[in-house]
Amino acid sequence: LPVVNESQCFGTIIIKGIRYIEFSDRIDTLYGRYKINIWKDISYIEKIKADQYEYFKFMEIIFMLLLTGIILIITKQITKPIEILRTASTNIIKGDYSERVEINTKDEIGYLGARFNDMARRIEESIKELKYNAELKQQYMDNLTHELKTPLTSIVGYSSLIRASNYDEKFMKKRIDSIYF
């Protein structure tokens, strides 16, 4: 009976453009020791390898596009509250002090949104108070002006009358008393 020793692989060789793998076996028989070399055509493996390489390149491109889309969506979701705050702050700058933001998260952005709403409320209250004080000031100035115009009009009128009239001491005293009281 033949005794088979371990096979040995010596690598690949290319013959006339075809890639082969070479195996070598030693066989001991009753009639002697023999060495057998076997070459197996493995060019189909090169084709499979090239096809797989192209497939993985294609899958890599698809995966990268998919990953880019997912990252864009996630980034948009993460930055949406910041965009809301930016828009609201722009509206407040334009004078819409009733602007508020609705951010319902428990993170730093949610905290910032709550503080933003507090700030906007306080600004709105301060603006209303300033407008009210300005109206009171205007009313005071209008009343003061009116109160000053009335006696000044009398003084100007009586002084004009005194200048235009002939000098009569009794008439003058009566008119000067009207100006004084």
mmCIF file with all atom_site columns, C-alpha atoms in Angstrom:
data_model
loop_
_atom_site.group_PDB
_atom_site.id
_atom_site.type_symbol
_atom_site.label_atom_id
_atom_site.label_alt_id
_atom_site.label_comp_id
_atom_site.label_asym_id
_atom_site.label_entity_id
_atom_site.label_seq_id
_atom_site.pdbx_PDB_ins_code
_atom_site.Cartn_x
_atom_site.Cartn_y
_atom_site.Cartn_z
_atom_site.occupancy
_atom_site.B_iso_or_equiv
_atom_site.pdbx_formal_charge
_atom_site.auth_seq_id
_atom_site.auth_comp_id
_atom_site.auth_asym_id
_atom_site.auth_atom_id
_atom_site.pdbx_PDB_model_num
ATOM 1   C CA . LEU A 1 1   ? 0.000   0.000   0.000   1.00 0.00 ? 1   LEU A CA 1
ATOM 2   C CA . PRO A 1 2   ? 1.216   3.482   -0.800  1.00 0.00 ? 2   PRO A CA 1
ATOM 3   C CA . VAL A 1 3   ? 2.114   5.864   2.027   1.00 0.00 ? 3   VAL A CA 1
ATOM 4   C CA . VAL A 1 4   ? 1.249   9.480   1.311   1.00 0.00 ? 4   VAL A CA 1
ATOM 5   C CA . ASN A 1 5   ? 3.351   12.168  2.908   1.00 0.00 ? 5   ASN A CA 1
ATOM 6   C CA . GLU A 1 6   ? 2.229   15.762  3.392   1.00 0.00 ? 6   GLU A CA 1
ATOM 7   C CA . SER A 1 7   ? 1.503   17.783  0.271   1.00 0.00 ? 7   SER A CA 1
ATOM 8   C CA . GLN A 1 8   ? 3.505   20.890  -0.346  1.00 0.00 ? 8   GLN A CA 1
ATOM 9   C CA . CYS A 1 9   ? 2.364   23.953  -2.264  1.00 0.00 ? 9   CYS A CA 1
ATOM 10  C CA . PHE A 1 10  ? 5.103   25.741  -4.139  1.00 0.00 ? 10  PHE A CA 1
ATOM 11  C CA . GLY A 1 11  ? 3.088   28.794  -5.241  1.00 0.00 ? 11  GLY A CA 1
ATOM 12  C CA . THR A 1 12  ? 1.623   29.981  -8.466  1.00 0.00 ? 12  THR A CA 1
ATOM 13  C CA . ILE A 1 13  ? 3.077   30.150  -11.944 1.00 0.00 ? 13  ILE A CA 1
ATOM 14  C CA . ILE A 1 14  ? 1.806   31.727  -15.146 1.00 0.00 ? 14  ILE A CA 1
ATOM 15  C CA . ILE A 1 15  ? 2.022   29.716  -18.325 1.00 0.00 ? 15  ILE A CA 1
ATOM 16  C CA . LYS A 1 16  ? 0.793   31.331  -21.566 1.00 0.00 ? 16  LYS A CA 1
ATOM 17  C CA . GLY A 1 17  ? -1.245  33.918  -19.604 1.00 0.00 ? 17  GLY A CA 1
ATOM 18  C CA . ILE A 1 18  ? -2.994  31.313  -17.442 1.00 0.00 ? 18  ILE A CA 1
ATOM 19  C CA . ARG A 1 19  ? -2.283  31.228  -13.706 1.00 0.00 ? 19  ARG A CA 1
ATOM 20  C CA . TYR A 1 20  ? -1.654  27.818  -12.150 1.00 0.00 ? 20  TYR A CA 1
ATOM 21  C CA . ILE A 1 21  ? -1.071  26.696  -8.606  1.00 0.00 ? 21  ILE A CA 1
ATOM 22  C CA . GLU A 1 22  ? 1.569   23.990  -8.189  1.00 0.00 ? 22  GLU A CA 1
ATOM 23  C CA . PHE A 1 23  ? 1.299   21.194  -5.662  1.00 0.00 ? 23  PHE A CA 1
ATOM 24  C CA . SER A 1 24  ? 3.926   18.583  -5.056  1.00 0.00 ? 24  SER A CA 1
ATOM 25  C CA . ASP A 1 25  ? 3.379   15.218  -3.370  1.00 0.00 ? 25  ASP A CA 1
ATOM 26  C CA . ARG A 1 26  ? 5.767   12.429  -2.513  1.00 0.00 ? 26  ARG A CA 1
ATOM 27  C CA . ILE A 1 27  ? 4.461   8.933   -2.564  1.00 0.00 ? 27  ILE A CA 1
ATOM 28  C CA . ASP A 1 28  ? 6.281   5.967   -1.130  1.00 0.00 ? 28  ASP A CA 1
ATOM 29  C CA . THR A 1 29  ? 5.375   2.641   -2.694  1.00 0.00 ? 29  THR A CA 1
ATOM 30  C CA . LEU A 1 30  ? 6.781   -0.855  -2.552  1.00 0.00 ? 30  LEU A CA 1
ATOM 31  C CA . TYR A 1 31  ? 8.554   -0.057  -5.768  1.00 0.00 ? 31  TYR A CA 1
ATOM 32  C CA . GLY A 1 32  ? 10.143  3.186   -4.683  1.00 0.00 ? 32  GLY A CA 1
ATOM 33  C CA . ARG A 1 33  ? 9.611   6.805   -3.839  1.00 0.00 ? 33  ARG A CA 1
ATOM 34  C CA . TYR A 1 34  ? 7.900   9.011   -6.383  1.00 0.00 ? 34  TYR A CA 1
ATOM 35  C CA . LYS A 1 35  ? 7.359   12.740  -6.596  1.00 0.00 ? 35  LYS A CA 1
ATOM 36  C CA . ILE A 1 36  ? 4.179   13.981  -8.248  1.00 0.00 ? 36  ILE A CA 1
ATOM 37  C CA . ASN A 1 37  ? 3.696   17.596  -9.317  1.00 0.00 ? 37  ASN A CA 1
ATOM 38  C CA . ILE A 1 38  ? 0.166   18.803  -9.977  1.00 0.00 ? 38  ILE A CA 1
ATOM 39  C CA . TRP A 1 39  ? -0.791  22.106  -11.593 1.00 0.00 ? 39  TRP A CA 1
ATOM 40  C CA . LYS A 1 40  ? -4.329  23.404  -11.167 1.00 0.00 ? 40  LYS A CA 1
ATOM 41  C CA . ASP A 1 41  ? -5.727  26.217  -13.306 1.00 0.00 ? 41  ASP A CA 1
ATOM 42  C CA . ILE A 1 42  ? -6.787  29.022  -10.937 1.00 0.00 ? 42  ILE A CA 1
ATOM 43  C CA . SER A 1 43  ? -7.413  31.778  -13.464 1.00 0.00 ? 43  SER A CA 1
ATOM 44  C CA . TYR A 1 44  ? -11.106 31.681  -12.577 1.00 0.00 ? 44  TYR A CA 1
ATOM 45  C CA . ILE A 1 45  ? -10.108 32.751  -9.046  1.00 0.00 ? 45  ILE A CA 1
ATOM 46  C CA . GLU A 1 46  ? -8.524  35.883  -10.522 1.00 0.00 ? 46  GLU A CA 1
ATOM 47  C CA . LYS A 1 47  ? -11.838 36.604  -12.268 1.00 0.00 ? 47  LYS A CA 1
ATOM 48  C CA . ILE A 1 48  ? -13.763 36.060  -9.024  1.00 0.00 ? 48  ILE A CA 1
ATOM 49  C CA . LYS A 1 49  ? -11.283 38.278  -7.162  1.00 0.00 ? 49  LYS A CA 1
ATOM 50  C CA . ALA A 1 50  ? -11.635 41.065  -9.765  1.00 0.00 ? 50  ALA A CA 1
ATOM 51  C CA . ASP A 1 51  ? -15.450 40.765  -9.684  1.00 0.00 ? 51  ASP A CA 1
ATOM 52  C CA . GLN A 1 52  ? -15.456 40.927  -5.893  1.00 0.00 ? 52  GLN A CA 1
ATOM 53  C CA . TYR A 1 53  ? -13.137 43.936  -5.958  1.00 0.00 ? 53  TYR A CA 1
ATOM 54  C CA . GLU A 1 54  ? -15.544 45.765  -8.293  1.00 0.00 ? 54  GLU A CA 1
ATOM 55  C CA . TYR A 1 55  ? -18.515 44.701  -6.160  1.00 0.00 ? 55  TYR A CA 1
ATOM 56  C CA . PHE A 1 56  ? -16.858 46.014  -2.977  1.00 0.00 ? 56  PHE A CA 1
ATOM 57  C CA . LYS A 1 57  ? -15.936 49.284  -4.726  1.00 0.00 ? 57  LYS A CA 1
ATOM 58  C CA . PHE A 1 58  ? -19.579 49.687  -5.765  1.00 0.00 ? 58  PHE A CA 1
ATOM 59  C CA . MET A 1 59  ? -20.805 48.806  -2.259  1.00 0.00 ? 59  MET A CA 1
ATOM 60  C CA . GLU A 1 60  ? -18.318 51.257  -0.758  1.00 0.00 ? 60  GLU A CA 1
ATOM 61  C CA . ILE A 1 61  ? -19.674 54.075  -2.938  1.00 0.00 ? 61  ILE A CA 1
ATOM 62  C CA . ILE A 1 62  ? -23.275 53.166  -2.051  1.00 0.00 ? 62  ILE A CA 1
ATOM 63  C CA . PHE A 1 63  ? -22.364 52.947  1.636   1.00 0.00 ? 63  PHE A CA 1
ATOM 64  C CA . MET A 1 64  ? -20.575 56.314  1.552   1.00 0.00 ? 64  MET A CA 1
ATOM 65  C CA . LEU A 1 65  ? -23.552 57.991  -0.160  1.00 0.00 ? 65  LEU A CA 1
ATOM 66  C CA . LEU A 1 66  ? -25.941 56.438  2.336   1.00 0.00 ? 66  LEU A CA 1
ATOM 67  C CA . LEU A 1 67  ? -23.731 57.440  5.254   1.00 0.00 ? 67  LEU A CA 1
ATOM 68  C CA . THR A 1 68  ? -23.430 60.996  3.892   1.00 0.00 ? 68  THR A CA 1
ATOM 69  C CA . GLY A 1 69  ? -27.233 61.228  3.666   1.00 0.00 ? 69  GLY A CA 1
ATOM 70  C CA . ILE A 1 70  ? -27.656 59.943  7.212   1.00 0.00 ? 70  ILE A CA 1
ATOM 71  C CA . ILE A 1 71  ? -25.039 62.386  8.508   1.00 0.00 ? 71  ILE A CA 1
ATOM 72  C CA . LEU A 1 72  ? -26.773 65.282  6.723   1.00 0.00 ? 72  LEU A CA 1
ATOM 73  C CA . ILE A 1 73  ? -30.130 64.334  8.242   1.00 0.00 ? 73  ILE A CA 1
ATOM 74  C CA . ILE A 1 74  ? -28.659 63.953  11.730  1.00 0.00 ? 74  ILE A CA 1
ATOM 75  C CA . THR A 1 75  ? -26.756 67.233  11.399  1.00 0.00 ? 75  THR A CA 1
ATOM 76  C CA . LYS A 1 76  ? -29.919 69.020  10.280  1.00 0.00 ? 76  LYS A CA 1
ATOM 77  C CA . GLN A 1 77  ? -31.805 67.615  13.292  1.00 0.00 ? 77  GLN A CA 1
ATOM 78  C CA . ILE A 1 78  ? -29.019 68.627  15.671  1.00 0.00 ? 78  ILE A CA 1
ATOM 79  C CA . THR A 1 79  ? -28.731 72.164  14.288  1.00 0.00 ? 79  THR A CA 1
ATOM 80  C CA . LYS A 1 80  ? -32.491 72.771  13.899  1.00 0.00 ? 80  LYS A CA 1
ATOM 81  C CA . PRO A 1 81  ? -32.896 74.247  17.416  1.00 0.00 ? 81  PRO A CA 1
ATOM 82  C CA . ILE A 1 82  ? -29.930 76.547  16.802  1.00 0.00 ? 82  ILE A CA 1
ATOM 83  C CA . GLU A 1 83  ? -31.551 77.716  13.571  1.00 0.00 ? 83  GLU A CA 1
ATOM 84  C CA . ILE A 1 84  ? -34.795 78.369  15.492  1.00 0.00 ? 84  ILE A CA 1
ATOM 85  C CA . LEU A 1 85  ? -32.862 80.480  18.015  1.00 0.00 ? 85  LEU A CA 1
ATOM 86  C CA . ARG A 1 86  ? -31.082 82.362  15.209  1.00 0.00 ? 86  ARG A CA 1
ATOM 87  C CA . THR A 1 87  ? -34.371 83.177  13.465  1.00 0.00 ? 87  THR A CA 1
ATOM 88  C CA . ALA A 1 88  ? -36.027 84.254  16.714  1.00 0.00 ? 88  ALA A CA 1
ATOM 89  C CA . SER A 1 89  ? -33.106 86.504  17.653  1.00 0.00 ? 89  SER A CA 1
ATOM 90  C CA . THR A 1 90  ? -33.238 88.103  14.195  1.00 0.00 ? 90  THR A CA 1
ATOM 91  C CA . ASN A 1 91  ? -36.963 88.814  14.684  1.00 0.00 ? 91  ASN A CA 1
ATOM 92  C CA . ILE A 1 92  ? -36.270 90.388  18.086  1.00 0.00 ? 92  ILE A CA 1
ATOM 93  C CA . ILE A 1 93  ? -33.561 92.567  16.515  1.00 0.00 ? 93  ILE A CA 1
ATOM 94  C CA . LYS A 1 94  ? -36.192 93.712  13.986  1.00 0.00 ? 94  LYS A CA 1
ATOM 95  C CA . GLY A 1 95  ? -38.490 94.738  16.866  1.00 0.00 ? 95  GLY A CA 1
ATOM 96  C CA . ASP A 1 96  ? -40.787 91.732  17.312  1.00 0.00 ? 96  ASP A CA 1
ATOM 97  C CA . TYR A 1 97  ? -40.343 91.442  21.077  1.00 0.00 ? 97  TYR A CA 1
ATOM 98  C CA . SER A 1 98  ? -43.150 88.887  21.390  1.00 0.00 ? 98  SER A CA 1
ATOM 99  C CA . GLU A 1 99  ? -40.982 86.263  19.639  1.00 0.00 ? 99  GLU A CA 1
ATOM 100 C CA . ARG A 1 100 ? -40.511 83.029  21.595  1.00 0.00 ? 100 ARG A CA 1
ATOM 101 C CA . VAL A 1 101 ? -38.891 79.690  20.763  1.00 0.00 ? 101 VAL A CA 1
ATOM 102 C CA . GLU A 1 102 ? -40.260 76.220  21.326  1.00 0.00 ? 102 GLU A CA 1
ATOM 103 C CA . ILE A 1 103 ? -37.441 73.805  22.064  1.00 0.00 ? 103 ILE A CA 1
ATOM 104 C CA . ASN A 1 104 ? -38.464 70.725  24.002  1.00 0.00 ? 104 ASN A CA 1
ATOM 105 C CA . THR A 1 105 ? -35.156 69.089  24.797  1.00 0.00 ? 105 THR A CA 1
ATOM 106 C CA . LYS A 1 106 ? -33.480 68.467  28.131  1.00 0.00 ? 106 LYS A CA 1
ATOM 107 C CA . ASP A 1 107 ? -29.962 69.275  26.911  1.00 0.00 ? 107 ASP A CA 1
ATOM 108 C CA . GLU A 1 108 ? -27.949 72.483  26.720  1.00 0.00 ? 108 GLU A CA 1
ATOM 109 C CA . ILE A 1 109 ? -29.896 73.709  23.690  1.00 0.00 ? 109 ILE A CA 1
ATOM 110 C CA . GLY A 1 110 ? -33.188 73.277  25.580  1.00 0.00 ? 110 GLY A CA 1
ATOM 111 C CA . TYR A 1 111 ? -31.708 75.194  28.516  1.00 0.00 ? 111 TYR A CA 1
ATOM 112 C CA . LEU A 1 112 ? -30.526 77.923  26.142  1.00 0.00 ? 112 LEU A CA 1
ATOM 113 C CA . GLY A 1 113 ? -34.013 78.081  24.561  1.00 0.00 ? 113 GLY A CA 1
ATOM 114 C CA . ALA A 1 114 ? -35.637 78.506  27.993  1.00 0.00 ? 114 ALA A CA 1
ATOM 115 C CA . ARG A 1 115 ? -33.178 81.283  28.917  1.00 0.00 ? 115 ARG A CA 1
ATOM 116 C CA . PHE A 1 116 ? -33.801 82.897  25.522  1.00 0.00 ? 116 PHE A CA 1
ATOM 117 C CA . ASN A 1 117 ? -37.547 82.965  26.215  1.00 0.00 ? 117 ASN A CA 1
ATOM 118 C CA . ASP A 1 118 ? -36.915 84.509  29.665  1.00 0.00 ? 118 ASP A CA 1
ATOM 119 C CA . MET A 1 119 ? -34.680 87.143  28.087  1.00 0.00 ? 119 MET A CA 1
ATOM 120 C CA . ALA A 1 120 ? -37.244 87.914  25.361  1.00 0.00 ? 120 ALA A CA 1
ATOM 121 C CA . ARG A 1 121 ? -40.026 88.224  27.973  1.00 0.00 ? 121 ARG A CA 1
ATOM 122 C CA . ARG A 1 122 ? -37.954 90.626  30.069  1.00 0.00 ? 122 ARG A CA 1
ATOM 123 C CA . ILE A 1 123 ? -37.030 92.691  27.020  1.00 0.00 ? 123 ILE A CA 1
ATOM 124 C CA . GLU A 1 124 ? -40.692 92.868  26.006  1.00 0.00 ? 124 GLU A CA 1
ATOM 125 C CA . GLU A 1 125 ? -41.683 93.981  29.526  1.00 0.00 ? 125 GLU A CA 1
ATOM 126 C CA . SER A 1 126 ? -38.912 96.599  29.580  1.00 0.00 ? 126 SER A CA 1
ATOM 127 C CA . ILE A 1 127 ? -39.949 97.940  26.175  1.00 0.00 ? 127 ILE A CA 1
ATOM 128 C CA . LYS A 1 128 ? -43.588 98.186  27.314  1.00 0.00 ? 128 LYS A CA 1
ATOM 129 C CA . GLU A 1 129 ? -42.493 99.983  30.485  1.00 0.00 ? 129 GLU A CA 1
ATOM 130 C CA . LEU A 1 130 ? -40.304 102.376 28.485  1.00 0.00 ? 130 LEU A CA 1
ATOM 131 C CA . LYS A 1 131 ? -43.198 103.135 26.123  1.00 0.00 ? 131 LYS A CA 1
ATOM 132 C CA . TYR A 1 132 ? -45.539 103.704 29.064  1.00 0.00 ? 132 TYR A CA 1
ATOM 133 C CA . ASN A 1 133 ? -43.010 106.035 30.734  1.00 0.00 ? 133 ASN A CA 1
ATOM 134 C CA . ALA A 1 134 ? -42.509 107.880 27.440  1.00 0.00 ? 134 ALA A CA 1
ATOM 135 C CA . GLU A 1 135 ? -46.289 108.365 27.127  1.00 0.00 ? 135 GLU A CA 1
ATOM 136 C CA . LEU A 1 136 ? -46.472 109.682 30.724  1.00 0.00 ? 136 LEU A CA 1
ATOM 137 C CA . LYS A 1 137 ? -43.589 112.039 30.008  1.00 0.00 ? 137 LYS A CA 1
ATOM 138 C CA . GLN A 1 138 ? -45.293 113.278 26.833  1.00 0.00 ? 138 GLN A CA 1
ATOM 139 C CA . GLN A 1 139 ? -48.560 113.829 28.712  1.00 0.00 ? 139 GLN A CA 1
ATOM 140 C CA . TYR A 1 140 ? -46.686 115.731 31.420  1.00 0.00 ? 140 TYR A CA 1
ATOM 141 C CA . MET A 1 141 ? -44.953 117.909 28.819  1.00 0.00 ? 141 MET A CA 1
ATOM 142 C CA . ASP A 1 142 ? -48.245 118.554 27.011  1.00 0.00 ? 142 ASP A CA 1
ATOM 143 C CA . ASN A 1 143 ? -49.950 119.546 30.286  1.00 0.00 ? 143 ASN A CA 1
ATOM 144 C CA . LEU A 1 144 ? -46.987 121.691 31.352  1.00 0.00 ? 144 LEU A CA 1
ATOM 145 C CA . THR A 1 145 ? -46.922 123.426 27.979  1.00 0.00 ? 145 THR A CA 1
ATOM 146 C CA . HIS A 1 146 ? -50.654 124.041 28.156  1.00 0.00 ? 146 HIS A CA 1
ATOM 147 C CA . GLU A 1 147 ? -50.392 125.359 31.718  1.00 0.00 ? 147 GLU A CA 1
ATOM 148 C CA . LEU A 1 148 ? -47.562 127.706 30.746  1.00 0.00 ? 148 LEU A CA 1
ATOM 149 C CA . LYS A 1 149 ? -49.258 128.916 27.546  1.00 0.00 ? 149 LYS A CA 1
ATOM 150 C CA . THR A 1 150 ? -52.414 130.065 29.294  1.00 0.00 ? 150 THR A CA 1
ATOM 151 C CA . PRO A 1 151 ? -50.755 132.633 31.661  1.00 0.00 ? 151 PRO A CA 1
ATOM 152 C CA . LEU A 1 152 ? -48.280 133.680 29.004  1.00 0.00 ? 152 LEU A CA 1
ATOM 153 C CA . THR A 1 153 ? -51.104 134.336 26.594  1.00 0.00 ? 153 THR A CA 1
ATOM 154 C CA . SER A 1 154 ? -52.802 136.500 29.226  1.00 0.00 ? 154 SER A CA 1
ATOM 155 C CA . ILE A 1 155 ? -49.588 138.389 29.965  1.00 0.00 ? 155 ILE A CA 1
ATOM 156 C CA . VAL A 1 156 ? -48.904 139.005 26.288  1.00 0.00 ? 156 VAL A CA 1
ATOM 157 C CA . GLY A 1 157 ? -52.528 140.046 25.700  1.00 0.00 ? 157 GLY A CA 1
ATOM 158 C CA . TYR A 1 158 ? -52.705 142.450 28.657  1.00 0.00 ? 158 TYR A CA 1
ATOM 159 C CA . SER A 1 159 ? -49.261 143.918 27.955  1.00 0.00 ? 159 SER A CA 1
ATOM 160 C CA . SER A 1 160 ? -50.297 144.506 24.363  1.00 0.00 ? 160 SER A CA 1
ATOM 161 C CA . LEU A 1 161 ? -53.505 146.171 25.570  1.00 0.00 ? 161 LEU A CA 1
ATOM 162 C CA . ILE A 1 162 ? -51.525 148.365 28.009  1.00 0.00 ? 162 ILE A CA 1
ATOM 163 C CA . ARG A 1 163 ? -49.113 149.423 25.275  1.00 0.00 ? 163 ARG A CA 1
ATOM 164 C CA . ALA A 1 164 ? -51.911 150.291 22.897  1.00 0.00 ? 164 ALA A CA 1
ATOM 165 C CA . SER A 1 165 ? -54.005 152.310 25.382  1.00 0.00 ? 165 SER A CA 1
ATOM 166 C CA . ASN A 1 166 ? -53.566 155.855 26.627  1.00 0.00 ? 166 ASN A CA 1
ATOM 167 C CA . TYR A 1 167 ? -52.089 156.166 30.044  1.00 0.00 ? 167 TYR A CA 1
ATOM 168 C CA . ASP A 1 168 ? -54.902 156.003 32.612  1.00 0.00 ? 168 ASP A CA 1
ATOM 169 C CA . GLU A 1 169 ? -53.608 155.082 36.060  1.00 0.00 ? 169 GLU A CA 1
ATOM 170 C CA . LYS A 1 170 ? -56.802 153.326 37.206  1.00 0.00 ? 170 LYS A CA 1
ATOM 171 C CA . PHE A 1 171 ? -57.046 151.328 33.927  1.00 0.00 ? 171 PHE A CA 1
ATOM 172 C CA . MET A 1 172 ? -53.329 150.441 34.083  1.00 0.00 ? 172 MET A CA 1
ATOM 173 C CA . LYS A 1 173 ? -53.506 149.296 37.716  1.00 0.00 ? 173 LYS A CA 1
ATOM 174 C CA . LYS A 1 174 ? -56.509 147.061 36.916  1.00 0.00 ? 174 LYS A CA 1
ATOM 175 C CA . ARG A 1 175 ? -54.713 145.462 33.952  1.00 0.00 ? 175 ARG A CA 1
ATOM 176 C CA . ILE A 1 176 ? -51.440 145.026 35.860  1.00 0.00 ? 176 ILE A CA 1
ATOM 177 C CA . ASP A 1 177 ? -53.386 143.378 38.699  1.00 0.00 ? 177 ASP A CA 1
ATOM 178 C CA . SER A 1 178 ? -54.927 140.971 36.123  1.00 0.00 ? 178 SER A CA 1
ATOM 179 C CA . ILE A 1 179 ? -51.446 139.997 34.992  1.00 0.00 ? 179 ILE A CA 1
ATOM 180 C CA . TYR A 1 180 ? -50.157 139.607 38.558  1.00 0.00 ? 180 TYR A CA 1
ATOM 181 C CA . PHE A 1 181 ? -52.982 137.425 39.925  1.00 0.00 ? 181 PHE A CA 1
#
